[in-house]
One Martini backbone bead per residue (centre of mass of N, CA, C, O) as a GRO file, in nm:
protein
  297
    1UNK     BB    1   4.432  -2.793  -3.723
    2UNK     BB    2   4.224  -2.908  -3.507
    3UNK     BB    3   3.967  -3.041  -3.419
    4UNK     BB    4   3.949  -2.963  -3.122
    5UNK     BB    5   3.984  -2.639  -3.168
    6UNK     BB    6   3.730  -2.624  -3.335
    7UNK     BB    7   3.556  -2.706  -3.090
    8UNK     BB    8   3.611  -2.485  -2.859
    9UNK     BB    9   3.551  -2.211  -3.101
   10UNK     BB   10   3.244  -2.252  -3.134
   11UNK     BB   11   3.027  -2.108  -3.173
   12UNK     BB   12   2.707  -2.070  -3.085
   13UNK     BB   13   2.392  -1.997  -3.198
   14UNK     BB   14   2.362  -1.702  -3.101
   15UNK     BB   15   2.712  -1.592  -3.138
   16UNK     BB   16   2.808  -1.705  -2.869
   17UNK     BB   17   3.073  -1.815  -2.654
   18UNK     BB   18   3.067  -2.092  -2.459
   19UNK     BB   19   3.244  -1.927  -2.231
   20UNK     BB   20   3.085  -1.687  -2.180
   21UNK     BB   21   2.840  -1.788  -2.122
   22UNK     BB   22   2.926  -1.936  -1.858
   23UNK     BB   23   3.040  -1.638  -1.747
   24UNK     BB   24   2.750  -1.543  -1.733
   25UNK     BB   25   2.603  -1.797  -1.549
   26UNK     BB   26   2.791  -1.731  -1.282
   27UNK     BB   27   2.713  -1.410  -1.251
   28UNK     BB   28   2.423  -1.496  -1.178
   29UNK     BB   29   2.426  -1.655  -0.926
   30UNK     BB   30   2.388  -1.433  -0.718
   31UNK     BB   31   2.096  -1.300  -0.846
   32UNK     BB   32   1.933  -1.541  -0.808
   33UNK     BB   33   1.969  -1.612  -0.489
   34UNK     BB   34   1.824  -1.354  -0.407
   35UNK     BB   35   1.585  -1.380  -0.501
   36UNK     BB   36   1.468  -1.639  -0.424
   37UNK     BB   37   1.494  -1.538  -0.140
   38UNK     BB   38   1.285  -1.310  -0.166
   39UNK     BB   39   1.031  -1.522  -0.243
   40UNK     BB   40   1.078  -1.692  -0.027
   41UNK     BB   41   0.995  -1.427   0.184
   42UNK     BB   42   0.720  -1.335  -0.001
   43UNK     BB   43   0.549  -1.659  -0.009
   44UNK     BB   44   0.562  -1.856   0.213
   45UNK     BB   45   0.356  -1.660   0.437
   46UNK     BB   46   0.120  -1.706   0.253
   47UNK     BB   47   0.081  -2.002   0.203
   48UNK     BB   48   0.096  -2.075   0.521
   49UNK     BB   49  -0.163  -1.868   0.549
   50UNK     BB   50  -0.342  -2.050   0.360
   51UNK     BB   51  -0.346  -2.322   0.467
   52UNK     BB   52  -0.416  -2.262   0.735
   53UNK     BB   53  -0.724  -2.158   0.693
   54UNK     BB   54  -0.786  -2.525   0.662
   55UNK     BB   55  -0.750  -2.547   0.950
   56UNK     BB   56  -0.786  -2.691   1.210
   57UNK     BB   57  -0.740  -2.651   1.550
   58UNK     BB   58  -0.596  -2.968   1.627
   59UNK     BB   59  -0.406  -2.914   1.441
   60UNK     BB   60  -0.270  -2.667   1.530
   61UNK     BB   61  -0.170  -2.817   1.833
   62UNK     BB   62  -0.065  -3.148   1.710
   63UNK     BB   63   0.075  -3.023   1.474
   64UNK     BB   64   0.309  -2.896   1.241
   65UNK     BB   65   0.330  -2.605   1.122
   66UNK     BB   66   0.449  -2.751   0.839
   67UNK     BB   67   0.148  -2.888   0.782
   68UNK     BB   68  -0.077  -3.022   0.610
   69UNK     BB   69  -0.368  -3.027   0.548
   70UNK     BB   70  -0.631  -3.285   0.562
   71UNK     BB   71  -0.822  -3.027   0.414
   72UNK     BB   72  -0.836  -2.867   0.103
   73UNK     BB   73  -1.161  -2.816   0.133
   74UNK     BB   74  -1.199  -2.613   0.439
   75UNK     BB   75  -1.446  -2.333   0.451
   76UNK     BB   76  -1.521  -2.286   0.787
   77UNK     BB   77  -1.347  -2.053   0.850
   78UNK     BB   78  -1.441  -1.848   0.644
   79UNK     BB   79  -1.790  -1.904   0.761
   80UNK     BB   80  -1.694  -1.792   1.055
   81UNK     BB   81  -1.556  -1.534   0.992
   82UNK     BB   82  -1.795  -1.382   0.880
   83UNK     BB   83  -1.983  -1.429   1.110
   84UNK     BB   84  -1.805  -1.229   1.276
   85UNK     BB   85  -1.797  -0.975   1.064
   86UNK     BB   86  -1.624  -0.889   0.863
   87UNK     BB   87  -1.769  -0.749   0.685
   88UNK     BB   88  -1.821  -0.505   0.883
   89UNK     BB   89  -1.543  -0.420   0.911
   90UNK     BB   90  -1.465  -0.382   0.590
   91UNK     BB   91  -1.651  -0.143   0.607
   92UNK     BB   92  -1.531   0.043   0.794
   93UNK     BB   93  -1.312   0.056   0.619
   94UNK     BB   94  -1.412   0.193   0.367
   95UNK     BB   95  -1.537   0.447   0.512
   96UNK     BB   96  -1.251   0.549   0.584
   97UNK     BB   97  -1.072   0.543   0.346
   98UNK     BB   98  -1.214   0.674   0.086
   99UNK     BB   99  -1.265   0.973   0.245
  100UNK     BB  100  -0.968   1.017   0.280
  101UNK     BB  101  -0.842   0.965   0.018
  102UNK     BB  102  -0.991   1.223  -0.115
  103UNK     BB  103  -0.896   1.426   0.068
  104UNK     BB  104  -0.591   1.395   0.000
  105UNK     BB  105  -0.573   1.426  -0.278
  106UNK     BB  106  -0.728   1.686  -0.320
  107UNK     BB  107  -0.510   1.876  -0.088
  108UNK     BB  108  -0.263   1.799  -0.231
  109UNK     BB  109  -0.248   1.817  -0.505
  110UNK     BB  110  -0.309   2.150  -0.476
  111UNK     BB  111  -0.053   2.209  -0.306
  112UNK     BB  112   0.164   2.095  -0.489
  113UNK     BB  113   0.099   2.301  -0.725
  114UNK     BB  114   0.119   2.580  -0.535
  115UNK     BB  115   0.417   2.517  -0.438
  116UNK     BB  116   0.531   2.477  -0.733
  117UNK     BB  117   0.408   2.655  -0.959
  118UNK     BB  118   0.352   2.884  -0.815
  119UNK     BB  119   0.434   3.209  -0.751
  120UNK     BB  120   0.514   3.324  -0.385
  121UNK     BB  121   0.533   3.429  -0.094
  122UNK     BB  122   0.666   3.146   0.138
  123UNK     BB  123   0.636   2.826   0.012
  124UNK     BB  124   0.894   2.709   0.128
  125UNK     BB  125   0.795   2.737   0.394
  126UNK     BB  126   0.534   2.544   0.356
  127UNK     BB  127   0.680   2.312   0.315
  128UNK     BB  128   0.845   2.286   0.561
  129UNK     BB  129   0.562   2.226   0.733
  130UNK     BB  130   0.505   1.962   0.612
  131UNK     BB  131   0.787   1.795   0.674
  132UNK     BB  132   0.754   1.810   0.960
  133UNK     BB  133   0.439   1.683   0.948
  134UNK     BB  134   0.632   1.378   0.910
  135UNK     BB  135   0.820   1.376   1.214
  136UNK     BB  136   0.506   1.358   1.371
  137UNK     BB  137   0.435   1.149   1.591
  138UNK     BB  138   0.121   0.963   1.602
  139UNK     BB  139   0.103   0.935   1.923
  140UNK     BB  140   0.126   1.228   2.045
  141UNK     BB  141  -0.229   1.293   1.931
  142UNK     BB  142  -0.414   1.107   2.019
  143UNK     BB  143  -0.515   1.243   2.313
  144UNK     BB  144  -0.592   1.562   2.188
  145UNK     BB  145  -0.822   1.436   2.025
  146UNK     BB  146  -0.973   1.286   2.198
  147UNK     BB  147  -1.061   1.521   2.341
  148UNK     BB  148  -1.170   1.651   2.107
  149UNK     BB  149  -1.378   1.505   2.007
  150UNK     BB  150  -1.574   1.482   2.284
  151UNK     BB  151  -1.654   1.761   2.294
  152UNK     BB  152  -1.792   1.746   2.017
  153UNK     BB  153  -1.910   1.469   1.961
  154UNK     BB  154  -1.754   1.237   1.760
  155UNK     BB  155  -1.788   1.011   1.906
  156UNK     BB  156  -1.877   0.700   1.767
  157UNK     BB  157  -1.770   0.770   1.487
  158UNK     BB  158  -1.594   0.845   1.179
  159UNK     BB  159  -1.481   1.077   1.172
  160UNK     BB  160  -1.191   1.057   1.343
  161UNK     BB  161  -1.076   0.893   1.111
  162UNK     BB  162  -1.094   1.084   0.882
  163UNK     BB  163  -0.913   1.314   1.013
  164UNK     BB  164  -0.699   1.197   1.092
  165UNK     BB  165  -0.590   1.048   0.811
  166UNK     BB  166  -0.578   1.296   0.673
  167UNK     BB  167  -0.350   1.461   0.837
  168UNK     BB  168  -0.136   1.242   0.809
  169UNK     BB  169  -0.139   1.221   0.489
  170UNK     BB  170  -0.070   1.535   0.375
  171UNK     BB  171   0.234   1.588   0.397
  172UNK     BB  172   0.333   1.343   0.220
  173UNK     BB  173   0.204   1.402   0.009
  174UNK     BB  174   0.257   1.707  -0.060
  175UNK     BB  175   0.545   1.646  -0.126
  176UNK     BB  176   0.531   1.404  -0.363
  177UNK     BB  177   0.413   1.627  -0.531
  178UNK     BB  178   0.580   1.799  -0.600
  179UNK     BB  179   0.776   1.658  -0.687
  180UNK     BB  180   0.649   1.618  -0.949
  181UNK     BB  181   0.547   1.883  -1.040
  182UNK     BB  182   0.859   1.968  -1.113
  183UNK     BB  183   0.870   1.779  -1.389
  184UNK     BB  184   0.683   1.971  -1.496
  185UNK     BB  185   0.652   2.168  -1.750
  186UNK     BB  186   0.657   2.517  -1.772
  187UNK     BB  187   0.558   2.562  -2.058
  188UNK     BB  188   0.286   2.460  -2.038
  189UNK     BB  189   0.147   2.684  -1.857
  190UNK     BB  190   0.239   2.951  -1.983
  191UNK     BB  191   0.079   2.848  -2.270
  192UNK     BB  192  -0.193   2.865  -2.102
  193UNK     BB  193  -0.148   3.171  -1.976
  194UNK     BB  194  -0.178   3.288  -2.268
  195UNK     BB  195  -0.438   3.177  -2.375
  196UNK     BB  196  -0.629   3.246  -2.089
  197UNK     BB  197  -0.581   3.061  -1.869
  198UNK     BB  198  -0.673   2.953  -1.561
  199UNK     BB  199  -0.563   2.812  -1.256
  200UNK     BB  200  -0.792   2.625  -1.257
  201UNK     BB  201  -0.744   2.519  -1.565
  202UNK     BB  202  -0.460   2.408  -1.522
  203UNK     BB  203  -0.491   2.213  -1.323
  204UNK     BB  204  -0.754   2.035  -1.426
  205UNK     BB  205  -0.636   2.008  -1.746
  206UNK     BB  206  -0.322   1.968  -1.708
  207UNK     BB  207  -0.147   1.899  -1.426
  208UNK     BB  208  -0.377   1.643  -1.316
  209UNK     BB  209  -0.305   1.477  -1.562
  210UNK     BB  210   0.009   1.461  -1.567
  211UNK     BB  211  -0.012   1.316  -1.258
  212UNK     BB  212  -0.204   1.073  -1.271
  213UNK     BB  213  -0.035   0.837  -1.179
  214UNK     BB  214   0.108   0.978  -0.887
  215UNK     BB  215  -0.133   0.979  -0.797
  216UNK     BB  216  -0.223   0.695  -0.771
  217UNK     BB  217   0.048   0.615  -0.577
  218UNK     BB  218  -0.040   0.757  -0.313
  219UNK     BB  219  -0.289   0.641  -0.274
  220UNK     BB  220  -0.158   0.359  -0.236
  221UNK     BB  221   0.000   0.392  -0.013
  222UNK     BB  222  -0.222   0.549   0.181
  223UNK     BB  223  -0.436   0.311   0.189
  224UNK     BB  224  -0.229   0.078   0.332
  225UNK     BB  225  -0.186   0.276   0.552
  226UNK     BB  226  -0.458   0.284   0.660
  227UNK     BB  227  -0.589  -0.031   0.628
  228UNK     BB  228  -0.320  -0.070   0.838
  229UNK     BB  229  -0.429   0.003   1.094
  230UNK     BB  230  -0.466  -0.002   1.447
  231UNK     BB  231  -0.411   0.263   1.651
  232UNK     BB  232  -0.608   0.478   1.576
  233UNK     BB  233  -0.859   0.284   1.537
  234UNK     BB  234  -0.803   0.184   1.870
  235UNK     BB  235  -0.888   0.478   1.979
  236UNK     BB  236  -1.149   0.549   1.801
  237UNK     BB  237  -1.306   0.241   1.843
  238UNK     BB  238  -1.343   0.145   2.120
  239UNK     BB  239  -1.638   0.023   2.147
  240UNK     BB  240  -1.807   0.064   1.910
  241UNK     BB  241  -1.939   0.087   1.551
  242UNK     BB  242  -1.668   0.147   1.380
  243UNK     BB  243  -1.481  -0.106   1.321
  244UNK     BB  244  -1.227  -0.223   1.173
  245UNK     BB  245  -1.014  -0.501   1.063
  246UNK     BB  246  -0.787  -0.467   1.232
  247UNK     BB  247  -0.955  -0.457   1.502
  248UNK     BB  248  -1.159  -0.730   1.444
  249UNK     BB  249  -0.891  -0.950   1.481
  250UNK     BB  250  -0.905  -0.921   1.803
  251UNK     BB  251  -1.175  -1.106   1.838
  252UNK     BB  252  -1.057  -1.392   1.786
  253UNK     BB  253  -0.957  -1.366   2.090
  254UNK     BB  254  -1.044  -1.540   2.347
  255UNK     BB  255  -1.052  -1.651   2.609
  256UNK     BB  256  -0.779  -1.603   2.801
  257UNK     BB  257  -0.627  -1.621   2.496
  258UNK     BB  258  -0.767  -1.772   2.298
  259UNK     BB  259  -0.709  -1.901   1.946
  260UNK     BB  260  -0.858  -1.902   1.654
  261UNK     BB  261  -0.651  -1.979   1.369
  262UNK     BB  262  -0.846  -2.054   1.148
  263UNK     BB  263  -1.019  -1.817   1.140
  264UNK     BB  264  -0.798  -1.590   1.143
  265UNK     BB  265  -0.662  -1.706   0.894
  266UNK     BB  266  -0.899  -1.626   0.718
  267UNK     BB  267  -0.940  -1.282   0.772
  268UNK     BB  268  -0.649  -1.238   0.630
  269UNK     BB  269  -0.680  -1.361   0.373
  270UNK     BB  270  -0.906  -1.147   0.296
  271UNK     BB  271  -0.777  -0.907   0.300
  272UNK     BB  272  -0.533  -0.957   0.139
  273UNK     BB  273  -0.681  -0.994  -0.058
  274UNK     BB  274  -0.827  -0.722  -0.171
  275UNK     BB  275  -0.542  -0.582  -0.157
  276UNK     BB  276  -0.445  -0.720  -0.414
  277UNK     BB  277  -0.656  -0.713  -0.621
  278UNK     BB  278  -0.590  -0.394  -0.624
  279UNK     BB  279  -0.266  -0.396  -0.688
  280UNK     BB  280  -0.297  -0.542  -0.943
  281UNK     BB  281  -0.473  -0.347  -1.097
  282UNK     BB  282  -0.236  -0.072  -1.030
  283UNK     BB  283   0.039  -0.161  -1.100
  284UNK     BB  284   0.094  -0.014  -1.399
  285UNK     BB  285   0.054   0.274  -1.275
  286UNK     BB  286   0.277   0.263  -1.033
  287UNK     BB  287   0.520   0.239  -1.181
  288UNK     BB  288   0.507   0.499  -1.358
  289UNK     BB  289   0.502   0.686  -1.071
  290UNK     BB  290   0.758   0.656  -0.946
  291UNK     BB  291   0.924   0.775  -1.236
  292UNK     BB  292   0.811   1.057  -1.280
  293UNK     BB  293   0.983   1.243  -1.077
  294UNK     BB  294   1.265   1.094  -1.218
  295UNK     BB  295   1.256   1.326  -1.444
  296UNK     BB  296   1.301   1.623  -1.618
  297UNK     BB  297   1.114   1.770  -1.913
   0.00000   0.00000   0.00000
């Protein structure tokens, strides 16, 4: 046997031969460029909207879209735009985000739990009434609300976006904990009812840590759709004293439609960071609860 065919036959260092290795990342190929490709529609848009908030007004006007600012260390666009209000537009959306939030957990996780765990007659249907409850467009509703808020006195406050954002937001939790319940097994419930306990003390010590990863990852969906709505937000706070972040960014546009896109671009940036170091913080948690409901125990 010649030399050169041992050479063409030797293993890898891996123990992989060198051809497998060459056929196993051609076949990477495809899947490497779609994902470059997902990066760069997910990172591209983030950067040049950094990159945006140190630029100058006549940058922006004179200069081409991608082009550098000229002082990467211009931070006058923050301090326009926190002057702007900024700081109390996020405290209204905080205000408004974190009580629907507990609202929403705590009335959804309790029904998620009593439609799937306990067995009454008829939560079937009751099922089906919150899933019609997330087909209604809330386009629909905000006129009828407008007018019930009015007459009740609650127009001027920040009650109304409690209470819409709870309401809509109610629906789809109430389905997507049923759905984890679903994963829990029966017999921890049964042996915890044997032992004595009440169906308060199933839930809250129980049921409702098993399924606290799911909890997390709802809330956090949740939290997405309330921080980023501008509908609800722009119908009942509109020329009032309790707008939201995403309302507040309208403010930006000056006379006539003219656009400060530097003070703009920056309390975008603010934003995007908030909701940001959020999802950082919570993201291995909500990976866990993703998973959570897709394998019953």
């Amino acid at each position: 046997m010649s030399t050169s065919a041992l050479t063409t036959r030797r293993p890898a260092r891996d123990g992989m031969p060198l051809g497998r290795r060459v056929r196993r990342g051609i076949r990477r190929i495809p899947a490497i460029v779609v994902i470059g490709a997902l990066l760069v529609v997910t990172v591209y848009p983030l950067v040049w909207l950094a990159l945006g908030s140190l630029k100058t007004q006549p940058e922006f006007l004179n200069n081409p879209s991608w082009a550098l600012p000229e002082n990467l260390f211009n931070v006058e666009n923050y301090v326009l735009a926190w002057e702007s209000g900024i700081g109390e537009y996020i405290l209204n959306s905080a205000l408004a985000t974190f009580p629907s939030l507990a609202l929403i957990i705590l009335f959804g996780v309790a029904a998620g739990f009593a439609l799937e765990v306990m067995v009454w007659k008829g939560r079937g249907g009751v099922l089906l009434l919150f899933l019609a409850g997330i087909m209604v467009p809330g386009q629909m509703i905000l006129l009828p609300l407008f007018s019930a808020y009015f007459q009740t006195g609650l127009t001027g406050t920040i009650w109304p976006l409690i209470l819409t954002y709870t309401a809509t937001g109610l629906p789809l939790t109430v389905f997507m904990m049923a759905t984890y319940f679903r994963a829990v097994p029966r017999e921890v419930f049964e042996a915890a009812a044997l032992d004595g306990a009440s169906i308060y003390r199933s839930f809250f010590s129980i049921g409702f840590p098993m399924v606290r990863n799911a909890v997390f990852t709802v809330a956090l969906v949740q939290f997405f759709f309330i921080w980023n709505d501008l509908l609800i937000a722009l119908t009942f706070t509109s020329g009032g004293n309790y707008q939201t972040i995403q309302v507040g960014l309208l403010s930006f546009t000056g006379l006539y439609g003219v656009v400060q896109y530097g003070p703009t671009f920056a309390a975008i940036c603010i934003n995007i960071g908030l909701v940001l170091v959020l999802y950082i913080f919570l993201n291995q948690r909500v990976m866990r609860g993703l998973t959570a409901g897709s394998v019953k125990g």
